[in-house]
Amino acid sequence: MPSRSASRGAAVAVIAMIVAATALGCGPTATPPTASPPAAASPTPASPTPPTTPTPPSPSLAGRDAPPDAVLAAEGGDPVTGQLGTYVWFGTGSDAPWLTGAPLTVGSGEPLHLTVVPEGRIAAWEVRDLPAGGAGPEEAKTIAKGTGEPAFDAPGPGTWTVEIALEFAGEAGRASYFWRLKVE
C-alpha cells in the first residue's frame, strides 16, 4: 500500500502534467487545429510596407521635466497661462483633480486661441467646459476638438471652467490645462 505522501506526490505530478498539456494546447479543452486551404500564389510579389517614422517632439520640448506652458488668449487680448492639471510627459506624470483655472475675461463667442510655450507640436486637442461651481469632469461637455493649433469660440455669458487637453506630437505626452473664463 503506497504511503500518503507518495499518493500526494503522484497527484501533484498528474495535476502539473494536465496544466502543462493545457498550456501547450494538448489538454482535453484544447480545440483541434483546423486545416487551412493552401494560399494561391500571387502573380506579383507584395511590396513591403515602409516603416512609419513617428514625428519627433519639438527640440524645445525634449529634455523638459514637465509639459510646456499653455497660454490662452482672445484676439487682441492679454494671454493667460493655464493651470497645469493631470499630465503624462516622457514616461512620468502627475494626477490632478478638476481645477478652477487661471482667470481670463472674454466676450461671448469671442475667438480664442492657444499657444504652447516653448513652442511645441500638438497632435490633437479637446476643449471641455463646465459652469463655475460644477462638480467636475463628469458634468463637463466637449465644445471643440481638433488637431494642430487649438482655436475655438468662447462659450455664452457666465463664468466657466474650461479644460483644454493636449496630446503632443512624437509621443511626448499629454496634459490638461484649466482656465476660469468670465464671459461677458
GROMACS .gro file of C-alpha atoms in nm:
model
  184
    1MET     CA    1   0.000   0.000   0.000
    2PRO     CA    2   0.154   0.335  -0.105
    3SER     CA    3   0.219   0.594   0.161
    4ARG     CA    4   0.005   0.906   0.189
    5SER     CA    5   0.297   1.134   0.084
    6ALA     CA    6   0.364   0.916  -0.225
    7SER     CA    7  -0.003   0.943  -0.326
    8ARG     CA    8   0.006   1.319  -0.274
    9GLY     CA    9   0.324   1.346  -0.484
   10ALA     CA   10   0.165   1.144  -0.764
   11ALA     CA   11  -0.146   1.364  -0.758
   12VAL     CA   12   0.068   1.679  -0.778
   13ALA     CA   13   0.259   1.531  -1.074
   14VAL     CA   14  -0.065   1.446  -1.257
   15ILE     CA   15  -0.202   1.799  -1.199
   16ALA     CA   16   0.125   1.951  -1.324
   17MET     CA   17   0.106   1.739  -1.642
   18ILE     CA   18  -0.255   1.846  -1.705
   19VAL     CA   19  -0.167   2.215  -1.657
   20ALA     CA   20   0.135   2.183  -1.890
   21ALA     CA   21  -0.066   1.995  -2.154
   22THR     CA   22  -0.344   2.254  -2.141
   23ALA     CA   23  -0.094   2.539  -2.175
   24LEU     CA   24   0.057   2.369  -2.480
   25GLY     CA   25  -0.287   2.313  -2.636
   26CYS     CA   26  -0.282   1.937  -2.581
   27GLY     CA   27  -0.529   1.916  -2.297
   28PRO     CA   28  -0.889   1.798  -2.302
   29THR     CA   29  -1.018   2.155  -2.355
   30ALA     CA   30  -0.791   2.227  -2.649
   31THR     CA   31  -0.961   2.280  -2.984
   32PRO     CA   32  -0.818   2.062  -3.259
   33PRO     CA   33  -0.638   2.262  -3.527
   34THR     CA   34  -0.827   2.320  -3.850
   35ALA     CA   35  -0.659   2.277  -4.182
   36SER     CA   36  -0.635   2.589  -4.394
   37PRO     CA   37  -0.653   2.563  -4.771
   38PRO     CA   38  -0.321   2.644  -4.936
   39ALA     CA   39  -0.287   3.009  -5.032
   40ALA     CA   40  -0.296   3.084  -5.401
   41ALA     CA   41   0.034   3.207  -5.537
   42SER     CA   42   0.034   3.577  -5.611
   43PRO     CA   43   0.148   3.666  -5.963
   44THR     CA   44   0.335   3.970  -5.831
   45PRO     CA   45   0.524   3.977  -5.503
   46ALA     CA   46   0.378   4.205  -5.239
   47SER     CA   47   0.583   4.516  -5.181
   48PRO     CA   48   0.694   4.561  -4.822
   49THR     CA   49   0.518   4.833  -4.627
   50PRO     CA   50   0.768   5.103  -4.537
   51PRO     CA   51   0.804   5.156  -4.164
   52THR     CA   52   0.633   5.465  -4.031
   53THR     CA   53   0.856   5.713  -3.860
   54PRO     CA   54   0.689   5.892  -3.569
   55THR     CA   55   0.711   6.268  -3.572
   56PRO     CA   56   0.974   6.360  -3.314
   57PRO     CA   57   0.881   6.608  -3.043
   58SER     CA   58   0.989   6.965  -3.094
   59PRO     CA   59   1.352   7.016  -2.989
   60SER     CA   60   1.229   7.282  -2.747
   61LEU     CA   61   1.021   7.018  -2.563
   62ALA     CA   62   1.273   6.735  -2.545
   63GLY     CA   63   1.461   6.725  -2.216
   64ARG     CA   64   1.196   6.914  -2.016
   65ASP     CA   65   1.083   6.771  -1.682
   66ALA     CA   66   0.718   6.870  -1.734
   67PRO     CA   67   0.488   6.970  -2.020
   68PRO     CA   68   0.524   7.321  -2.159
   69ASP     CA   69   0.302   7.609  -2.054
   70ALA     CA   70  -0.026   7.656  -2.240
   71VAL     CA   71  -0.129   8.017  -2.299
   72LEU     CA   72  -0.485   8.112  -2.393
   73ALA     CA   73  -0.583   8.449  -2.538
   74ALA     CA   74  -0.869   8.623  -2.712
   75GLU     CA   75  -0.777   8.801  -3.034
   76GLY     CA   76  -0.600   9.120  -2.929
   77GLY     CA   77  -0.626   9.033  -2.558
   78ASP     CA   78  -0.364   8.961  -2.297
   79PRO     CA   79  -0.258   8.593  -2.289
   80VAL     CA   80  -0.311   8.394  -1.969
   81THR     CA   81  -0.114   8.082  -1.876
   82GLY     CA   82  -0.341   7.794  -1.773
   83GLN     CA   83  -0.317   7.584  -1.460
   84LEU     CA   84  -0.147   7.252  -1.538
   85GLY     CA   85  -0.360   6.956  -1.437
   86THR     CA   86  -0.308   6.586  -1.500
   87TYR     CA   87  -0.025   6.500  -1.737
   88VAL     CA   88   0.197   6.224  -1.872
   89TRP     CA   89   0.530   6.352  -2.001
   90PHE     CA   90   0.807   6.131  -2.146
   91GLY     CA   91   0.711   5.842  -1.919
   92THR     CA   92   0.649   6.037  -1.598
   93GLY     CA   93   0.335   6.214  -1.486
   94SER     CA   94   0.111   6.366  -1.226
   95ASP     CA   95  -0.257   6.326  -1.148
   96ALA     CA   96  -0.464   6.631  -1.054
   97PRO     CA   97  -0.831   6.696  -0.977
   98TRP     CA   98  -1.056   6.917  -1.191
   99LEU     CA   99  -0.908   7.263  -1.127
  100THR     CA  100  -1.086   7.601  -1.108
  101GLY     CA  101  -0.842   7.752  -1.360
  102ALA     CA  102  -0.650   8.073  -1.422
  103PRO     CA  103  -0.883   8.377  -1.454
  104LEU     CA  104  -0.948   8.521  -1.802
  105THR     CA  105  -1.224   8.765  -1.907
  106VAL     CA  106  -1.353   8.745  -2.265
  107GLY     CA  107  -1.659   8.834  -2.470
  108SER     CA  108  -1.934   8.586  -2.555
  109GLY     CA  109  -1.848   8.394  -2.872
  110GLU     CA  110  -1.508   8.564  -2.897
  111PRO     CA  111  -1.244   8.360  -3.086
  112LEU     CA  112  -0.982   8.212  -2.851
  113HIS     CA  113  -0.652   8.054  -2.946
  114LEU     CA  114  -0.394   7.859  -2.752
  115THR     CA  115  -0.017   7.856  -2.789
  116VAL     CA  116   0.241   7.637  -2.622
  117VAL     CA  117   0.549   7.798  -2.466
  118PRO     CA  118   0.815   7.697  -2.553
  119GLU     CA  119   0.690   7.610  -2.898
  120GLY     CA  120   0.571   7.252  -2.927
  121ARG     CA  121   0.383   7.048  -3.184
  122ILE     CA  122   0.030   6.949  -3.087
  123ALA     CA  123  -0.109   6.629  -3.238
  124ALA     CA  124  -0.466   6.660  -3.105
  125TRP     CA  125  -0.670   6.868  -2.860
  126GLU     CA  126  -1.012   6.878  -2.692
  127VAL     CA  127  -1.187   7.166  -2.511
  128ARG     CA  128  -1.445   7.093  -2.240
  129ASP     CA  129  -1.634   7.341  -2.027
  130LEU     CA  130  -1.839   7.338  -1.711
  131PRO     CA  131  -2.035   7.619  -1.543
  132ALA     CA  132  -1.847   7.756  -1.241
  133GLY     CA  133  -1.931   7.560  -0.929
  134GLY     CA  134  -1.998   7.240  -1.125
  135ALA     CA  135  -1.900   6.909  -0.971
  136GLY     CA  136  -1.620   6.822  -1.210
  137PRO     CA  137  -1.535   6.626  -1.520
  138GLU     CA  138  -1.848   6.409  -1.510
  139GLU     CA  139  -2.061   6.714  -1.598
  140ALA     CA  140  -1.817   6.879  -1.844
  141LYS     CA  141  -1.913   6.886  -2.211
  142THR     CA  142  -1.691   6.894  -2.517
  143ILE     CA  143  -1.724   7.223  -2.705
  144ALA     CA  144  -1.442   7.182  -2.960
  145LYS     CA  145  -1.168   6.943  -3.068
  146GLY     CA  146  -0.920   6.906  -3.347
  147THR     CA  147  -0.556   6.877  -3.450
  148GLY     CA  148  -0.280   7.136  -3.471
  149GLU     CA  149  -0.313   7.475  -3.301
  150PRO     CA  150  -0.625   7.488  -3.077
  151ALA     CA  151  -0.878   7.759  -3.166
  152PHE     CA  152  -1.242   7.782  -3.054
  153ASP     CA  153  -1.512   8.034  -2.964
  154ALA     CA  154  -1.581   8.134  -2.605
  155PRO     CA  155  -1.900   7.993  -2.453
  156GLY     CA  156  -2.204   8.207  -2.374
  157PRO     CA  157  -2.225   8.462  -2.090
  158GLY     CA  158  -2.141   8.341  -1.741
  159THR     CA  159  -1.845   8.204  -1.554
  160TRP     CA  160  -1.700   7.878  -1.683
  161THR     CA  161  -1.419   7.640  -1.602
  162VAL     CA  162  -1.255   7.544  -1.932
  163GLU     CA  163  -1.021   7.247  -1.971
  164ILE     CA  164  -0.802   7.209  -2.277
  165ALA     CA  165  -0.650   6.863  -2.309
  166LEU     CA  166  -0.347   6.845  -2.540
  167GLU     CA  167  -0.175   6.546  -2.695
  168PHE     CA  168   0.177   6.639  -2.803
  169ALA     CA  169   0.337   6.510  -3.124
  170GLY     CA  170   0.610   6.249  -3.118
  171GLU     CA  171   0.457   6.064  -2.824
  172ALA     CA  172   0.598   6.329  -2.590
  173GLY     CA  173   0.287   6.301  -2.375
  174ARG     CA  174  -0.042   6.468  -2.294
  175ALA     CA  175  -0.159   6.731  -2.049
  176SER     CA  176  -0.472   6.912  -1.932
  177TYR     CA  177  -0.478   7.287  -1.863
  178PHE     CA  178  -0.752   7.491  -1.692
  179TRP     CA  179  -0.887   7.849  -1.712
  180ARG     CA  180  -1.171   8.023  -1.530
  181LEU     CA  181  -1.346   8.217  -1.808
  182LYS     CA  182  -1.561   8.510  -1.715
  183VAL     CA  183  -1.767   8.558  -2.030
  184GLU     CA  184  -1.941   8.896  -2.068
   0.00000   0.00000   0.00000
